CSV table of C-alpha atoms and ligand atoms in Angstrom, one decimal:
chain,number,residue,atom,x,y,z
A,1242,UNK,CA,0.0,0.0,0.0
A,1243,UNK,CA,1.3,3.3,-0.9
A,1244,UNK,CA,1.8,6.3,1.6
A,1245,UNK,CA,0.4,9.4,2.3
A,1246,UNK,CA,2.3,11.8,1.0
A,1247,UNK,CA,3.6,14.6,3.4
A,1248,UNK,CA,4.8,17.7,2.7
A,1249,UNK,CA,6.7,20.3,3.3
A,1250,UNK,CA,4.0,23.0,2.5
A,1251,UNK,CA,1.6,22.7,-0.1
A,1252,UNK,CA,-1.6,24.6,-0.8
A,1253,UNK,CA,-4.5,24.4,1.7
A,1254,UNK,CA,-8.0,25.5,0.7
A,1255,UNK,CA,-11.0,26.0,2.6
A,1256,UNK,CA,-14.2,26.6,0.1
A,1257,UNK,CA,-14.4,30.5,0.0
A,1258,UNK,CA,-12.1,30.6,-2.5
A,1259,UNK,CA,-14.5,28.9,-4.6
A,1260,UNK,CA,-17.3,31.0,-4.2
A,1261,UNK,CA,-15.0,34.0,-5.5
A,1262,UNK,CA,-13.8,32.2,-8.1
A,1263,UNK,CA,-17.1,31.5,-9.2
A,1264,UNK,CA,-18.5,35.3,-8.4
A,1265,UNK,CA,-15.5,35.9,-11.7
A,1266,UNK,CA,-17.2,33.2,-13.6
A,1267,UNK,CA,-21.2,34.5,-12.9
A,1268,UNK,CA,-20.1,38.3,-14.3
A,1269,UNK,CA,-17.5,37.3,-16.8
A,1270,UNK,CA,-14.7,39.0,-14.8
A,1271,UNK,CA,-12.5,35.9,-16.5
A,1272,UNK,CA,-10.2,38.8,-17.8
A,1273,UNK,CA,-7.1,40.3,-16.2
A,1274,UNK,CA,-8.2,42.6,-13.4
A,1275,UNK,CA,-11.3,43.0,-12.0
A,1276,UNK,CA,-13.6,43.2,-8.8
A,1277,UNK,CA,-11.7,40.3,-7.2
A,1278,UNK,CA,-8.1,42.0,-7.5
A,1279,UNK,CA,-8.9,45.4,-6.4
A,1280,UNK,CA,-10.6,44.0,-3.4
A,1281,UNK,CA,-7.5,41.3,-2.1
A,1282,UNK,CA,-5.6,44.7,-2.7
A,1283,UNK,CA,-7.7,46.5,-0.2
A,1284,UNK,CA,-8.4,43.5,1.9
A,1285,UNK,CA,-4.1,43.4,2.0
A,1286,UNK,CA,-3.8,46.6,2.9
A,1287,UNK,CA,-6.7,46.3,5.9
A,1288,UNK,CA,-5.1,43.2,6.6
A,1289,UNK,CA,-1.3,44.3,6.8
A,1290,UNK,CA,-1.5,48.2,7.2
A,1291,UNK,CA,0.9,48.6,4.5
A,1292,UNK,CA,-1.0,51.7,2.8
A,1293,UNK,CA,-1.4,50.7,-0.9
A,1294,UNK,CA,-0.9,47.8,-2.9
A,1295,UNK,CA,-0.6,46.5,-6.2
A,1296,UNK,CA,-1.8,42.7,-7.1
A,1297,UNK,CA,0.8,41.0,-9.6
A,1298,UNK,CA,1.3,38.0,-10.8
A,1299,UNK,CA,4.4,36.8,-8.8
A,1300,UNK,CA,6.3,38.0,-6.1
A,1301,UNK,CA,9.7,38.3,-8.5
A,1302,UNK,CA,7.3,40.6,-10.3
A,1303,UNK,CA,6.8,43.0,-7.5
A,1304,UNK,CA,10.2,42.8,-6.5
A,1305,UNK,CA,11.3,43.7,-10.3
A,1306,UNK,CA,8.9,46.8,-10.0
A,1307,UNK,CA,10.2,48.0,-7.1
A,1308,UNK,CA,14.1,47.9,-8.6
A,1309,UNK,CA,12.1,49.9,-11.6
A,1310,UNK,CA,10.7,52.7,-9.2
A,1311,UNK,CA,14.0,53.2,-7.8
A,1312,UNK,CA,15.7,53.4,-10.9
A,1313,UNK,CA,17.6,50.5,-10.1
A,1314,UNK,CA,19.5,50.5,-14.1
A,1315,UNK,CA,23.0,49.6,-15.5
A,1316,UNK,CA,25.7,49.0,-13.0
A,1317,UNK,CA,23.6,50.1,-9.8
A,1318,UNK,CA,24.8,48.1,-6.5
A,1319,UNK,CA,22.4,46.5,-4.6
A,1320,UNK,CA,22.7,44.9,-1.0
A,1321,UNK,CA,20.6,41.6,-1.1
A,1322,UNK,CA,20.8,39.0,1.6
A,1323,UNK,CA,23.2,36.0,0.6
A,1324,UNK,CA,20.8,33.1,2.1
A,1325,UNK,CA,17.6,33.3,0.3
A,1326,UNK,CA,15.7,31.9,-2.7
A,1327,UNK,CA,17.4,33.2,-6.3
A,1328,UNK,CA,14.2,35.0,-7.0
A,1329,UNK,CA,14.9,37.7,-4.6
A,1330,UNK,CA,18.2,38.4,-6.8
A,1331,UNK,CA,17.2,37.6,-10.2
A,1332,UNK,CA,15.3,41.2,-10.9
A,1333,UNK,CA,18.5,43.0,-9.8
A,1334,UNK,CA,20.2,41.3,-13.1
A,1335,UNK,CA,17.3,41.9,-15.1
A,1336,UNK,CA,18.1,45.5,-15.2
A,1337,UNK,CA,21.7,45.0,-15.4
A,1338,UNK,CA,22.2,45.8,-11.8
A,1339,UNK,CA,25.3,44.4,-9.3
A,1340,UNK,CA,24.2,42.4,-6.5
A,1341,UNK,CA,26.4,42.3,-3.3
A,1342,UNK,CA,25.4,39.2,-1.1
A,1343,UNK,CA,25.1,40.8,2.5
A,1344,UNK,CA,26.0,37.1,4.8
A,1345,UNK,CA,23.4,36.3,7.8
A,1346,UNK,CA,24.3,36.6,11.2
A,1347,UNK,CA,23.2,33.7,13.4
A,1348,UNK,CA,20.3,35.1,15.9
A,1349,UNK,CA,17.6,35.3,12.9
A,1350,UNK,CA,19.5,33.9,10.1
A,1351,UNK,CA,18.9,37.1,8.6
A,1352,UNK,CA,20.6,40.0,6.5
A,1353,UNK,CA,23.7,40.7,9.4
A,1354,UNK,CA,23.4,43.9,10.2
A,1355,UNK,CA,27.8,43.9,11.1
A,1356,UNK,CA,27.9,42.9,7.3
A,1357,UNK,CA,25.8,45.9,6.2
A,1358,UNK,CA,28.0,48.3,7.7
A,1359,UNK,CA,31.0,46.5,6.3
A,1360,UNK,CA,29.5,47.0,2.7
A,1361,UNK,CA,28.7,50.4,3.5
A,1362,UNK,CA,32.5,51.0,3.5
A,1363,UNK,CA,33.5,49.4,0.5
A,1364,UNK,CA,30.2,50.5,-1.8
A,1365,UNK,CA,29.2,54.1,-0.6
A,1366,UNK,CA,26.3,54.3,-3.4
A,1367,UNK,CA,24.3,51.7,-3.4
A,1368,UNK,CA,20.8,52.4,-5.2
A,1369,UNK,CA,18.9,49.8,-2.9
A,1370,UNK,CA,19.3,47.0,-0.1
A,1371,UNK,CA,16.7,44.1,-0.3
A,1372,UNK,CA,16.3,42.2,3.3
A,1373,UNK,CA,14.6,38.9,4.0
A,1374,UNK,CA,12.7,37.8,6.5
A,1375,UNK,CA,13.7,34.0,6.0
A,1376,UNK,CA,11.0,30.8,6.3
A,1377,UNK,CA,9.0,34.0,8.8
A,1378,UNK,CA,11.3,35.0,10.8
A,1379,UNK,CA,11.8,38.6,10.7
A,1380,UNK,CA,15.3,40.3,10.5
A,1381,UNK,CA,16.5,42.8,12.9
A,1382,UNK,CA,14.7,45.7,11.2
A,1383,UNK,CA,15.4,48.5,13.5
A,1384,UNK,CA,19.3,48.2,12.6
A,1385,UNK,CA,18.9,47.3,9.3
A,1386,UNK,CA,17.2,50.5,9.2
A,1387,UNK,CA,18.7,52.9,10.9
A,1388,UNK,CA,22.1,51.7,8.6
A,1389,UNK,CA,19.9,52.9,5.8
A,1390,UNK,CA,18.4,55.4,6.9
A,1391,UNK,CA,22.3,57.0,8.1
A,1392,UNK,CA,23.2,56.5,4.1
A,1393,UNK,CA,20.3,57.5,2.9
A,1394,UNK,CA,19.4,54.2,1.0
A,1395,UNK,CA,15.9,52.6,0.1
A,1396,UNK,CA,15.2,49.4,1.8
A,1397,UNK,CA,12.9,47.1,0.0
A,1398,UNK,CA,11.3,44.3,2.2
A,1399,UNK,CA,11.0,40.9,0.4
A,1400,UNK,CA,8.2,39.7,3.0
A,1401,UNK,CA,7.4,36.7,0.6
A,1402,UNK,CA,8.2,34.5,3.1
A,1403,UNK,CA,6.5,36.0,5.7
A,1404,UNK,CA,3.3,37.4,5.3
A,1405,UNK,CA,1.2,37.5,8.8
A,1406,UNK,CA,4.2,37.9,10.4
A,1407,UNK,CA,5.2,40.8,12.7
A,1408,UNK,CA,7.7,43.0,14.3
A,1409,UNK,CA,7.4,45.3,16.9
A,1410,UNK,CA,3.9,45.0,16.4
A,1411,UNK,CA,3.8,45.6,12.1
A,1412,UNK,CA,3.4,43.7,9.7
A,1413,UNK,CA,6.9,42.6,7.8
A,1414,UNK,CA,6.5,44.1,4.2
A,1415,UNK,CA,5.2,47.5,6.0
A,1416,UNK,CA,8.4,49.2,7.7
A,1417,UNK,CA,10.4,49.7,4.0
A,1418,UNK,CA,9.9,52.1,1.4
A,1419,UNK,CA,8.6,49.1,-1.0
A,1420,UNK,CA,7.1,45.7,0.3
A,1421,UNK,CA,6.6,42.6,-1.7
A,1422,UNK,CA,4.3,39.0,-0.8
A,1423,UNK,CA,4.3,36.1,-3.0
A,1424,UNK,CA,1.4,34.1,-3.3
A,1425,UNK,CA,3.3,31.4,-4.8
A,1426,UNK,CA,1.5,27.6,-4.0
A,1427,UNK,CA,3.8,26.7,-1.5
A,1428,UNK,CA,3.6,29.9,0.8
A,1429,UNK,CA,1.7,30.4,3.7
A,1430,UNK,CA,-1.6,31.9,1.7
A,1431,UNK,CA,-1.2,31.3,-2.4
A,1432,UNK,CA,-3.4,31.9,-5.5
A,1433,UNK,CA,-1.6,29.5,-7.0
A,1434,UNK,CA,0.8,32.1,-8.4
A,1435,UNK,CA,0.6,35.4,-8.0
A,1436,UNK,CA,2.5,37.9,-5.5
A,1437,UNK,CA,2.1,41.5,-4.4
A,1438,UNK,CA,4.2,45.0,-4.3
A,1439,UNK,CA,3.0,47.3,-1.0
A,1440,UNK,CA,4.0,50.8,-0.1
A,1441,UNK,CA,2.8,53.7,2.2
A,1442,UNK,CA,3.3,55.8,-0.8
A,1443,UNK,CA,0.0,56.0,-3.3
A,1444,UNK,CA,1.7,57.6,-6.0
A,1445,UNK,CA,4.6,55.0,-6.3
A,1446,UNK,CA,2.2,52.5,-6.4
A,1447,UNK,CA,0.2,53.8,-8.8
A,1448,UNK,CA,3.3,54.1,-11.3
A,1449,UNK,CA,3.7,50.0,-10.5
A,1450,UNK,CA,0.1,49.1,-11.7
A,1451,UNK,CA,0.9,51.6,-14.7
A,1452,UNK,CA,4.3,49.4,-15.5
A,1453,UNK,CA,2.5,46.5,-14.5
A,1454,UNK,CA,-0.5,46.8,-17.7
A,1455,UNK,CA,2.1,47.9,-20.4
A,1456,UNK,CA,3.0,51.4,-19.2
A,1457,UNK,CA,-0.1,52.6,-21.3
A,1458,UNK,CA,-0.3,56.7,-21.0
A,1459,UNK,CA,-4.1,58.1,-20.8
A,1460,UNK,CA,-4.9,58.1,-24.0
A,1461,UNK,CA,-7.7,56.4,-26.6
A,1462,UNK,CA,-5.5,55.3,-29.1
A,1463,UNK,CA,-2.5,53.1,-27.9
A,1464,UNK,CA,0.4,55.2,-26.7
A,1465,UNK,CA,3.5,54.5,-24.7
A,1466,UNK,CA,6.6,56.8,-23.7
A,1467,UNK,CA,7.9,53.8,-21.4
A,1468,UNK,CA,8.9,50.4,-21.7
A,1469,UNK,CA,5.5,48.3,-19.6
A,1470,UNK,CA,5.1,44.9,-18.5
A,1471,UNK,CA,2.4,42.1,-18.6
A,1472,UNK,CA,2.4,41.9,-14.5
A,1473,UNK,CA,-1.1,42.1,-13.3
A,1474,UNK,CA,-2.9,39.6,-11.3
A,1475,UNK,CA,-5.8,38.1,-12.9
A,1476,UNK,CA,-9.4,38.4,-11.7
A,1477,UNK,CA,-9.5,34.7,-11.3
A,1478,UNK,CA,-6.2,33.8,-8.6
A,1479,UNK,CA,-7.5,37.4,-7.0
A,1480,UNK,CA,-10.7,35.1,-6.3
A,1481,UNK,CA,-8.5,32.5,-4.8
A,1482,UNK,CA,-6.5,34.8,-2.7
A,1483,UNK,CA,-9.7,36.7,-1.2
A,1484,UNK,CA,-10.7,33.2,0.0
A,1485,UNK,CA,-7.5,32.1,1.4
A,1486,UNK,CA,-6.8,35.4,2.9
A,1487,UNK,CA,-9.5,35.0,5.5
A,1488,UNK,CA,-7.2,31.4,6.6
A,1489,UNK,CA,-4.2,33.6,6.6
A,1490,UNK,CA,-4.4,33.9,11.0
A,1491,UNK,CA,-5.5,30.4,11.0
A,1492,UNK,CA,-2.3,29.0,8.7
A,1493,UNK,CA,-0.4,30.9,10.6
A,1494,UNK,CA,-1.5,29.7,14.3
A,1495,UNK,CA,-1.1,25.8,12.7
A,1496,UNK,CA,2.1,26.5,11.6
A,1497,UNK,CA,3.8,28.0,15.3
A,1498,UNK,CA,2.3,25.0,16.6
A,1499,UNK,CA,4.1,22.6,14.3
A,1500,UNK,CA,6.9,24.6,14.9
A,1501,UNK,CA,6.3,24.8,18.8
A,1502,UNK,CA,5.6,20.3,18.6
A,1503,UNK,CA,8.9,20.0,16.7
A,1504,UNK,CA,11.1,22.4,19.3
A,1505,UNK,CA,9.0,20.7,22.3
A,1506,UNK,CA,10.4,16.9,20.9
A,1507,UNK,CA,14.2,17.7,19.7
A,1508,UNK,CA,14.5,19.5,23.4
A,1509,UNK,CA,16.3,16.3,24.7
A,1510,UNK,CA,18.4,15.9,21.7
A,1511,UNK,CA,21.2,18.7,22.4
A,1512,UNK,CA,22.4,18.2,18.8
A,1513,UNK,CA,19.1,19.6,17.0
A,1514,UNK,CA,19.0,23.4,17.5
A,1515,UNK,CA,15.6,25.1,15.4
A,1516,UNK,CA,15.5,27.6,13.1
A,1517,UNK,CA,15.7,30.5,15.3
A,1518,UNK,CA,12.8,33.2,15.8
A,1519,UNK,CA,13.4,37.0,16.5
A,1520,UNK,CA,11.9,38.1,20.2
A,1521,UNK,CA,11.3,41.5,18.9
A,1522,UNK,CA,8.6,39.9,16.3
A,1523,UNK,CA,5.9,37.4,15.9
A,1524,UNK,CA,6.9,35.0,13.1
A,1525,UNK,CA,4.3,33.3,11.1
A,1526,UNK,CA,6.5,30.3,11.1
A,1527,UNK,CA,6.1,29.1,7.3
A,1528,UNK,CA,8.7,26.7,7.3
A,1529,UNK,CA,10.5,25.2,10.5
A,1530,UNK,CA,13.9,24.0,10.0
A,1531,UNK,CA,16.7,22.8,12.0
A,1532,UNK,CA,20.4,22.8,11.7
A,1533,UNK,CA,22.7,19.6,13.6
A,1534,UNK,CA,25.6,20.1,15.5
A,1535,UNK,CA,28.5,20.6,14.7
A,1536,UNK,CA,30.9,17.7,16.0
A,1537,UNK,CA,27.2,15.2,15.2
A,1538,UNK,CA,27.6,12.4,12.8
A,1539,UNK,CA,24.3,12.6,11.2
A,1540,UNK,CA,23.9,14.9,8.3
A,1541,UNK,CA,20.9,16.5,6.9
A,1542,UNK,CA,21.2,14.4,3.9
A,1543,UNK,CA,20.6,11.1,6.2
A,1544,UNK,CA,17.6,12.6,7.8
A,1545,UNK,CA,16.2,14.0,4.4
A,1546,UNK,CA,16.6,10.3,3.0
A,1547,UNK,CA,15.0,8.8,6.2
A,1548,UNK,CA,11.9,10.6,5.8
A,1549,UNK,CA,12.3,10.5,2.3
A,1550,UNK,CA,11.7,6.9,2.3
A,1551,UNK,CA,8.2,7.3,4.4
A,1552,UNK,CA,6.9,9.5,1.9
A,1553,UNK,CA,7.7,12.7,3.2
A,1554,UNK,CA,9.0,15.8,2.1
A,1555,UNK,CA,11.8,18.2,3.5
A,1556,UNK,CA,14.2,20.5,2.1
A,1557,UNK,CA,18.0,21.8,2.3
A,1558,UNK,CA,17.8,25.1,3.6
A,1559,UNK,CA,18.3,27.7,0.5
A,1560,UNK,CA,21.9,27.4,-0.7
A,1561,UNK,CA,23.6,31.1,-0.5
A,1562,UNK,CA,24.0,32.8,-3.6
A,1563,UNK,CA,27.5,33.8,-3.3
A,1564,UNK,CA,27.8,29.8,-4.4
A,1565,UNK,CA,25.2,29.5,-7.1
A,1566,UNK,CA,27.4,29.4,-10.5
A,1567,UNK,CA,25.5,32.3,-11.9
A,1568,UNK,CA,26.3,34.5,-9.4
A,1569,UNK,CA,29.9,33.4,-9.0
A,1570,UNK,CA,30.7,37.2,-10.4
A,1571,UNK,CA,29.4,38.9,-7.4
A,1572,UNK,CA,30.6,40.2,-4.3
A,1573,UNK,CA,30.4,38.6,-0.7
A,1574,UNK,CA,30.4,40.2,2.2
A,1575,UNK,CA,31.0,37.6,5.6
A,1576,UNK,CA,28.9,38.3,8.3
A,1577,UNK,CA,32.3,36.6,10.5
A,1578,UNK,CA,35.8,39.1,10.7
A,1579,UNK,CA,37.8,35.6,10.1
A,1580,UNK,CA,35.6,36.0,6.6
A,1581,UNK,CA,33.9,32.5,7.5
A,1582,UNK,CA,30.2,32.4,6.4
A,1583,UNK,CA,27.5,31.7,8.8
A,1584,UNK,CA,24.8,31.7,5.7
A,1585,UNK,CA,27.3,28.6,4.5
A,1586,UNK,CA,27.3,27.1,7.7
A,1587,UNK,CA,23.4,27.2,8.4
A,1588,UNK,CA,23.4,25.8,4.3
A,1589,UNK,CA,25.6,22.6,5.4
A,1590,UNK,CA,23.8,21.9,8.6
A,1591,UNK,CA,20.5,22.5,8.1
A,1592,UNK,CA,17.6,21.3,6.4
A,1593,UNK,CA,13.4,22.7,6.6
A,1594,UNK,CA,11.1,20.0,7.9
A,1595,UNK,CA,7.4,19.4,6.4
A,1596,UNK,CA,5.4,22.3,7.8
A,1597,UNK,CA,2.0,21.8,5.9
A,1598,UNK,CA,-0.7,23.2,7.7
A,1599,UNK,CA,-2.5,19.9,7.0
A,1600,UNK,CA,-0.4,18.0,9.1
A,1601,UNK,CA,-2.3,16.3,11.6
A,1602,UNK,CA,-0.6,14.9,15.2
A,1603,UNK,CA,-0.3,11.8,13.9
A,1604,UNK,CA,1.9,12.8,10.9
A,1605,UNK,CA,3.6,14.9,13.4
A,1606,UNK,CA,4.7,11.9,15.3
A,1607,UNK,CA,5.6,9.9,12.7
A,1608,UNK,CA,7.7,12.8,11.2
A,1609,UNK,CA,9.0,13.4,15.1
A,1610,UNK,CA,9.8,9.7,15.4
A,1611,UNK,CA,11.7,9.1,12.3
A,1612,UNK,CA,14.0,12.5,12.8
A,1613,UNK,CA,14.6,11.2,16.6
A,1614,UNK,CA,15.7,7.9,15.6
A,1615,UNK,CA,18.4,9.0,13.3
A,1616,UNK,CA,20.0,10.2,16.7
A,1617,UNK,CA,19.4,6.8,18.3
A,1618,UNK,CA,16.5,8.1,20.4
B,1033,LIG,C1,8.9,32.7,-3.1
B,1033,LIG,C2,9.9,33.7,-2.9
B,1033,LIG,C3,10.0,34.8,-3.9
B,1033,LIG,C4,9.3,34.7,-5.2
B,1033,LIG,O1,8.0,34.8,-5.2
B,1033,LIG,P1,7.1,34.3,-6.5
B,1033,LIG,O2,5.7,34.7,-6.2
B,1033,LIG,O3,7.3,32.8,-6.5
B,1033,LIG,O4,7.7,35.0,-7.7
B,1033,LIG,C5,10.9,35.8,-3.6
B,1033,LIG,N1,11.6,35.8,-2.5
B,1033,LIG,C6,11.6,34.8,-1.6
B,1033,LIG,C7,12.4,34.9,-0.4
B,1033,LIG,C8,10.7,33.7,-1.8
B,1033,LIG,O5,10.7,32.7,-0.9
């Protein structure tokens, strides 16, 4: 008999996305825009406080737009964490920009704050920095601002990760000049693709939706003076994400518990340490990970095969892009003096666990039992 399969964090629907879906279908809103997206954008901006939004139809799209409202062109330096997924990099080469991989430091696993200041020395111009807040767990915000606030450098917030989480009180995607969500189908809340650029400022996110439908200047017959983009969310997945977006506090509650059962049954096992959280923030916990000790024999590898072979899904943690191949040009700057790489180290010891907010407790044991008894417990 075949096995459940159980994942790492797959989509999770409730019903109300349907009826949305189907409100699109009734009127004919089939087409791109519509009723459905400019109410997820107002429901977003209720929901997060982030002042205006514009829906898109990925989260690399709203992070591309932002670059664009900065001016982000030919040769620009940007400061982008080093441990993250490649699509919080890839719109910086679009527009023929330079990425600088900014190292973690180890209490969030997050853009190092040291590491900023050390690229602050070396680049005095940078047109942007890009922080994380990696699997939910926000990064130390009130540093990484006040360093670019003291230079005088936009921060954009790639909050893919972490929608519904918060720090200080705010929501993550809120505290930058620019804020993108994904709604990608393995986040926390998805329309099965589909992502979203935030910003206090009306105007700027005006000019995205304008970049976003072709950059089409108010006129009847068809004129451009810029170069547009086919970026909008569609009517349809805005349907989806109206519906999910009412789960969103529910996912979010599942997913600390998983995390809170996993950290509750490695607390014996002094060689399992969990993905940390931030105490200045409330993190919406979309992935859980751990990372082994040092001097341990097991690897990830051996735990990722021993689940693997019950059916169920887990992950290396993102490998930093200062060693992907197509980055290999770029700069690095180590969070560590000795230039050692905590981002690296967290990569080679650690792996994400299945945080599907469909688990139930008896997946969560058998998950919990399989990890404990590759350390012989
Ligand atoms: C998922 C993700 C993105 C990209 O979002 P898409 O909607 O898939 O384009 C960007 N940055 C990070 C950190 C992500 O995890």
């Amino acid at each position: 008999m075949s096995k459940k399969r159980i994942y790492l964090s797959s989509p999770t629907m409730h019903g109300e996305e349907q009826k949305y879906v189907q409100e699109a279908f009734d009127t004919n809103w089939v087409a791109p825009l519509g009723p459905n997206v400019n109410a997820l954008e107002k429901e977003m901006a209720a929901y997060t406080g982030c002042g205006y939004a514009a829906a898109l139809s990925a989260g690399t799209a709203a992070i591309h737009l932002a670059l664009k409202l900065l001016g982000v062109g030919q040769g620009d330096v940007v400061f982008v964490p080093d441990l993250t997924f490649s699509a919080t990099c890839n719109p910086i080469v679009y527009e023929k920009g330079v990425p600088v991989f900014i190292d973690s430091e180890p209490d969030t696993w997050n853009m190092s704050p040291e590491a900023l200041e050390r690229a602050f020395e070396k680049y005095q111009t940078p047109k942007a920095v890009i922080c994380v807040h990696l699997y939910g767990t926000p990064a130390k915000l009130d540093r990484i601002m006040e360093i670019c606030a003291r230079h005088n450098v936009p921060l954009i917030e790639d909050a893919a990760e972490s929608l519904g989480s918060t720090y200080k009180g705010q929501h993550t995607g809120t505290l930058g000049k620019y804020g993108i969500y994904s709604f990608n189908g393995n986040k926390i809340i998805t329309t099965s693709g589909g992502g979203m650029l935030v910003s206090k400022e009306e105007e700027a996110v005006k000019k995205a939706t304008f970049l976003a439908t072709q950059a089409r200047d108010p006129a009847r017959h068809y004129q451009h003076s810029q170069i547009g983009y086919n970026y909008r969310m569609s009517n349809v997945t805005a349907g989806i994400g109206r519906g999910q977006l009412l789960h969103l506090e529910e996912h979010k509650a599942k997913k600390k518990e998983i995390y809170g059962k996993y950290k509750d049954a490695f607390s014996d096992i002094e060689e399992i340490t969990m993905n940390p959280l931030n105490p200045d923030g409330d993190a919406n916990c979309w992935l859980s990970g751990m990372v082994i000790a040092e001097n341990s024999e097991i690897t990830p590898d051996i735990i990722m095969d021993a689940l693997d072979a019950e059916n169920i899904e887990s992950r290396p943690v993102w490998k930093p892009m200062h060693l992907q191949p197509v980055f290999a040009q770029y700069d690095f700057i180590p969070h560590n003096e000795d230039g050692s790489s905590v981002g690296e180290d967290v990569f080679n010891r650690g792996l994400c666990l299945p945080s599907d907010v469909k688990n139930t407790d008896e997946d969560m044991e058998l998950i919990i039992g399989i990890i404990r008894g590759c350390f012989g417990k």
